[in-house]
Every structure is written in structure tokens, then in C-alpha cells.
Amino acid sequence: MPRITRDSLLSHKAYLDQRNEWRQTVIPFKKLRTVLIGNNASLMFENELTVRYQLQEMIRVDKSMAADDLEHELAIYNELVPTRHCLKATLMFEFVDADVRATKRDQMLGVEHAIWMNVNHLGKRYATPNRMLGEPSGDRVSSVYFLSFQLEDADVADFIAGEPVALGIDHPAYNHSVDEISPQTQSVLIEDLKSSSQAS
């Protein structure tokens, strides 16, 4: 997919004028791209639209953002746009109870290396955490991780053909999986794979 540039973003005023329409489009679109893994983890697959929306929201909040700061954010958030054979996702953990949350933070070290995708039983492809996006190093646990799923040619072919796609987390402190993502979610991710392959 093409990278997002400063010139392709709406101005603060133009985005405010269109924000309601953006939200009506993007919020259900993000929901369609989200897979729940267990009761406390959600994996939201990013693409050009979701990343663009996040950048526009940043500009809305900080309408006086300096050009250099915006270029820095563009460099970071473009890393969440899918590339050839590589899906990108944001993983969020949510534990409502504060005591449980504190305990899990101690128990879940290294969880960012335990997230996997398995297309048509070809084998687990473990996600790679993206350090550019600011999640902590392995000595403490975050509630948000930014991940890349690098797929092999056979994975992509079967994914696009509609074969089952499983997702999971196999960390000792959080071990849950989804045997098959919904056809609706798979459909939008197929478009990501097709678009990123064509762009490359």
C-alpha cells in the first residue's frame, strides 16, 4: 500500500468539517477488523484507512503540530500499513479489575512474542513486535503492542483462497486462541494482502 504523506492528509479545519463522516465509516470498519482472543485481548488489523484516521485525529487534537513532529509521526505510523505478505495489527489487553491487572503485568512478560497466526494449519507464524512504535522492552508489560505478521507464499495463497485462519496467544499467563476468524474479517484482510502485493 502507498505510504501516507503530509500532503495527502486533510488540514485541521477540513478534517473537522468531515469528522462525523469519517467516524461513521472508520469505527464500524475497525470493528470488522478486530478479533477477540480470550476475554481480555483484542487484535485490530490496521490498514491505510485506520492509520490515516489515527493521524487525522492526532492533528485534530494538536492543530498546531510542527511540521517536523508530523513527519516523525508519519514515519512511525506508516509502519502500521500492511506491506507485501505482511499484515500489521494493534494488540490491546484490558483487565478491568486493578488487582488482576497488576498481577497480569507481573506474569505476562514476553507476551508480545507469543502471538501467532496459522493459515490452513500450515504452521504458526509468530508476530514480531514493532519497537518503533514505542512499546516497552521485555522487562515490563504494556497494555498495547504493535505487531507484524510476516506470511509465507503458501499462507497468503490459502488466506486469499478463503481457507481457515486461526489466531492465538500461547503465553503461560494468557493462553487463548480463535480456531477460525469470521469470513467478514477474513474478507477485508484479503483485500489488504491483495493491495499490498499489487503495490509492491
Coordinates of C-alpha atoms in Angstrom, one line a residue:
M1 CA 0.0 0.0 0.0
P2 CA 1.3 3.5 -0.7
R3 CA 2.7 5.4 2.3
I4 CA 0.7 8.3 3.8
T5 CA 2.4 11.7 3.2
R6 CA 1.8 15.1 4.8
D7 CA 0.4 16.4 1.6
S8 CA -2.2 13.6 1.5
L9 CA -3.6 14.5 4.9
L10 CA -6.5 16.9 5.4
S11 CA -6.0 20.2 7.2
H12 CA -7.2 20.6 10.7
K13 CA -10.3 22.6 9.5
A14 CA -11.1 20.3 6.6
Y15 CA -11.0 17.2 8.8
L16 CA -13.2 18.8 11.4
D17 CA -15.8 19.5 8.7
Q18 CA -15.7 15.9 7.7
R19 CA -15.0 14.2 11.1
N20 CA -18.6 12.8 11.6
E21 CA -18.5 11.1 8.2
W22 CA -15.0 9.7 8.9
R23 CA -16.2 8.3 12.2
Q24 CA -19.3 6.7 10.7
T25 CA -17.0 4.9 8.2
V26 CA -14.0 4.1 10.3
I27 CA -15.5 2.9 13.6
P28 CA -17.5 0.0 12.1
F29 CA -14.6 -0.7 9.8
K30 CA -12.2 -1.1 12.7
K31 CA -14.8 -3.3 14.5
L32 CA -14.9 -5.6 11.4
R33 CA -11.1 -5.8 11.5
T34 CA -10.9 -6.8 15.2
V35 CA -10.6 -10.3 16.6
L36 CA -11.1 -11.0 20.3
I37 CA -8.7 -13.6 21.8
G38 CA -10.0 -14.7 25.1
N39 CA -11.8 -12.2 27.3
N40 CA -9.1 -9.6 27.7
A41 CA -7.2 -9.3 24.4
S42 CA -8.3 -7.7 21.1
L43 CA -6.3 -7.7 17.9
M44 CA -7.2 -5.0 15.5
F45 CA -5.7 -5.3 12.0
E46 CA -4.5 -1.9 10.6
N47 CA -4.5 -0.7 7.1
E48 CA -4.1 2.6 5.3
L49 CA -7.5 3.9 6.3
T50 CA -7.2 3.1 10.0
V51 CA -3.7 4.6 10.2
R52 CA -4.8 7.7 8.3
Y53 CA -7.7 8.1 10.7
Q54 CA -5.4 7.9 13.6
L55 CA -3.1 10.6 12.1
Q56 CA -6.0 12.9 11.4
E57 CA -7.2 12.5 15.0
M58 CA -3.7 13.5 16.2
I59 CA -3.9 16.6 14.0
R60 CA -7.3 17.4 15.4
V61 CA -6.0 17.2 19.0
D62 CA -2.9 19.2 18.2
K63 CA -3.8 21.5 15.4
S64 CA -0.5 23.4 15.8
M65 CA 1.6 20.3 15.4
A66 CA 5.0 21.4 13.9
A67 CA 6.0 20.0 10.5
D68 CA 8.9 18.1 11.9
D69 CA 6.7 16.5 14.6
L70 CA 4.2 15.5 11.9
E71 CA 7.0 14.0 9.8
H72 CA 8.1 12.0 12.8
E73 CA 4.6 10.7 13.4
L74 CA 4.2 9.8 9.7
A75 CA 7.4 7.7 9.8
I76 CA 6.2 5.9 12.9
Y77 CA 2.6 5.2 11.9
N78 CA 3.4 4.3 8.3
E79 CA 5.0 1.2 9.9
L80 CA 1.4 0.0 10.6
V81 CA 0.4 0.0 7.0
P82 CA 0.4 -3.6 5.6
T83 CA 3.3 -4.5 3.2
R84 CA 3.8 -7.4 0.9
H85 CA 2.8 -10.7 2.6
C86 CA 2.8 -8.8 6.0
L87 CA -0.3 -7.9 8.0
K88 CA 0.0 -5.3 10.7
A89 CA -2.1 -5.2 13.9
T90 CA -2.5 -3.5 17.2
L91 CA -3.0 -5.8 20.2
M92 CA -4.7 -4.4 23.3
F93 CA -5.1 -6.1 26.7
E94 CA -7.8 -4.9 29.0
F95 CA -8.3 -6.1 32.6
V96 CA -11.0 -4.1 34.4
D97 CA -10.0 -5.2 37.9
A98 CA -7.0 -3.2 39.1
D99 CA -5.6 -6.1 41.2
V100 CA -5.9 -8.5 38.3
R101 CA -4.3 -6.0 36.0
A102 CA -1.3 -5.5 38.3
T103 CA -0.9 -9.3 38.7
K104 CA -1.0 -9.9 35.0
R105 CA 1.6 -7.2 34.4
D106 CA 4.0 -9.3 36.5
Q107 CA 3.0 -12.6 34.9
M108 CA 2.9 -11.7 31.2
L109 CA 6.5 -10.7 30.4
G110 CA 7.3 -11.6 26.9
V111 CA 3.7 -12.0 25.8
E112 CA 4.4 -9.8 22.7
H113 CA 6.4 -12.8 21.3
A114 CA 3.6 -15.3 21.9
I115 CA 1.0 -14.1 19.4
W116 CA 0.5 -16.2 16.3
M117 CA -1.4 -16.7 13.1
N118 CA -2.0 -20.1 11.5
V119 CA -3.4 -20.2 8.0
N120 CA -5.0 -23.6 6.9
H121 CA -2.9 -25.5 9.5
L122 CA 0.3 -24.6 7.6
G123 CA 2.0 -23.7 10.9
K124 CA 2.1 -20.9 13.4
R125 CA 3.6 -17.6 12.2
Y126 CA 4.6 -15.6 15.3
A127 CA 4.2 -11.9 15.2
T128 CA 7.1 -9.5 15.5
P129 CA 6.7 -6.6 17.8
N130 CA 7.4 -3.2 16.3
R131 CA 9.8 -1.3 18.5
M132 CA 9.5 1.9 16.5
L133 CA 6.0 2.4 17.9
G134 CA 7.1 2.7 21.5
E135 CA 6.0 -0.3 23.4
P136 CA 8.3 -1.1 26.3
S137 CA 11.2 -3.5 26.3
G138 CA 10.9 -7.1 27.6
D139 CA 11.4 -6.1 31.2
R140 CA 7.8 -4.8 31.6
V141 CA 4.4 -5.4 30.2
S142 CA 2.3 -3.0 28.1
S143 CA -1.4 -2.9 27.5
V144 CA -0.8 -2.1 23.8
Y145 CA 1.5 -3.8 21.3
F146 CA 2.1 -3.1 17.6
L147 CA 2.7 -6.3 15.6
S148 CA 3.7 -7.5 12.2
F149 CA 2.6 -11.0 10.9
Q150 CA 5.0 -11.9 8.1
L151 CA 3.4 -14.7 6.0
E152 CA 4.9 -17.1 3.6
D153 CA 3.7 -17.5 0.0
A154 CA 1.6 -20.6 0.8
D155 CA 0.0 -18.8 3.7
V156 CA -1.0 -15.9 1.5
A157 CA -2.4 -18.1 -1.2
D158 CA -4.5 -20.1 1.2
F159 CA -5.6 -17.0 3.1
I160 CA -6.8 -15.4 -0.2
A161 CA -8.5 -18.7 -1.2
G162 CA -10.6 -18.5 2.0
E163 CA -9.0 -21.3 3.9
P164 CA -9.4 -21.1 7.7
V165 CA -7.3 -18.6 9.6
A166 CA -6.6 -19.2 13.3
L167 CA -5.1 -16.7 15.8
G168 CA -3.8 -17.2 19.3
I169 CA -1.6 -16.3 22.2
D170 CA 0.3 -19.1 23.8
H171 CA 1.9 -17.4 26.8
P172 CA 1.7 -19.3 30.1
A173 CA -0.2 -16.5 31.7
Y174 CA -2.6 -15.9 28.8
N175 CA -3.3 -18.9 26.7
H176 CA -6.2 -18.5 24.3
S177 CA -7.0 -19.0 20.6
V178 CA -9.6 -18.5 18.0
D179 CA -9.9 -21.5 15.7
E180 CA -11.2 -19.5 12.8
I181 CA -11.7 -15.8 12.2
S182 CA -15.0 -14.7 10.7
P183 CA -15.5 -14.7 6.9
Q184 CA -16.2 -11.0 7.1
T185 CA -12.9 -10.2 8.9
Q186 CA -11.0 -12.5 6.5
S187 CA -12.6 -10.8 3.5
V188 CA -11.3 -7.3 4.5
L189 CA -7.8 -8.8 5.3
I190 CA -7.7 -10.5 1.9
E191 CA -8.1 -7.0 0.4
D192 CA -5.1 -5.8 2.4
L193 CA -3.0 -8.7 1.1
K194 CA -4.1 -8.2 -2.4
S195 CA -3.5 -4.4 -2.3
S196 CA -0.1 -4.6 -0.6
S197 CA 1.1 -7.3 -3.1
Q198 CA 0.0 -5.1 -6.1
A199 CA 1.7 -2.1 -4.6
S200 CA 5.0 -3.9 -4.3

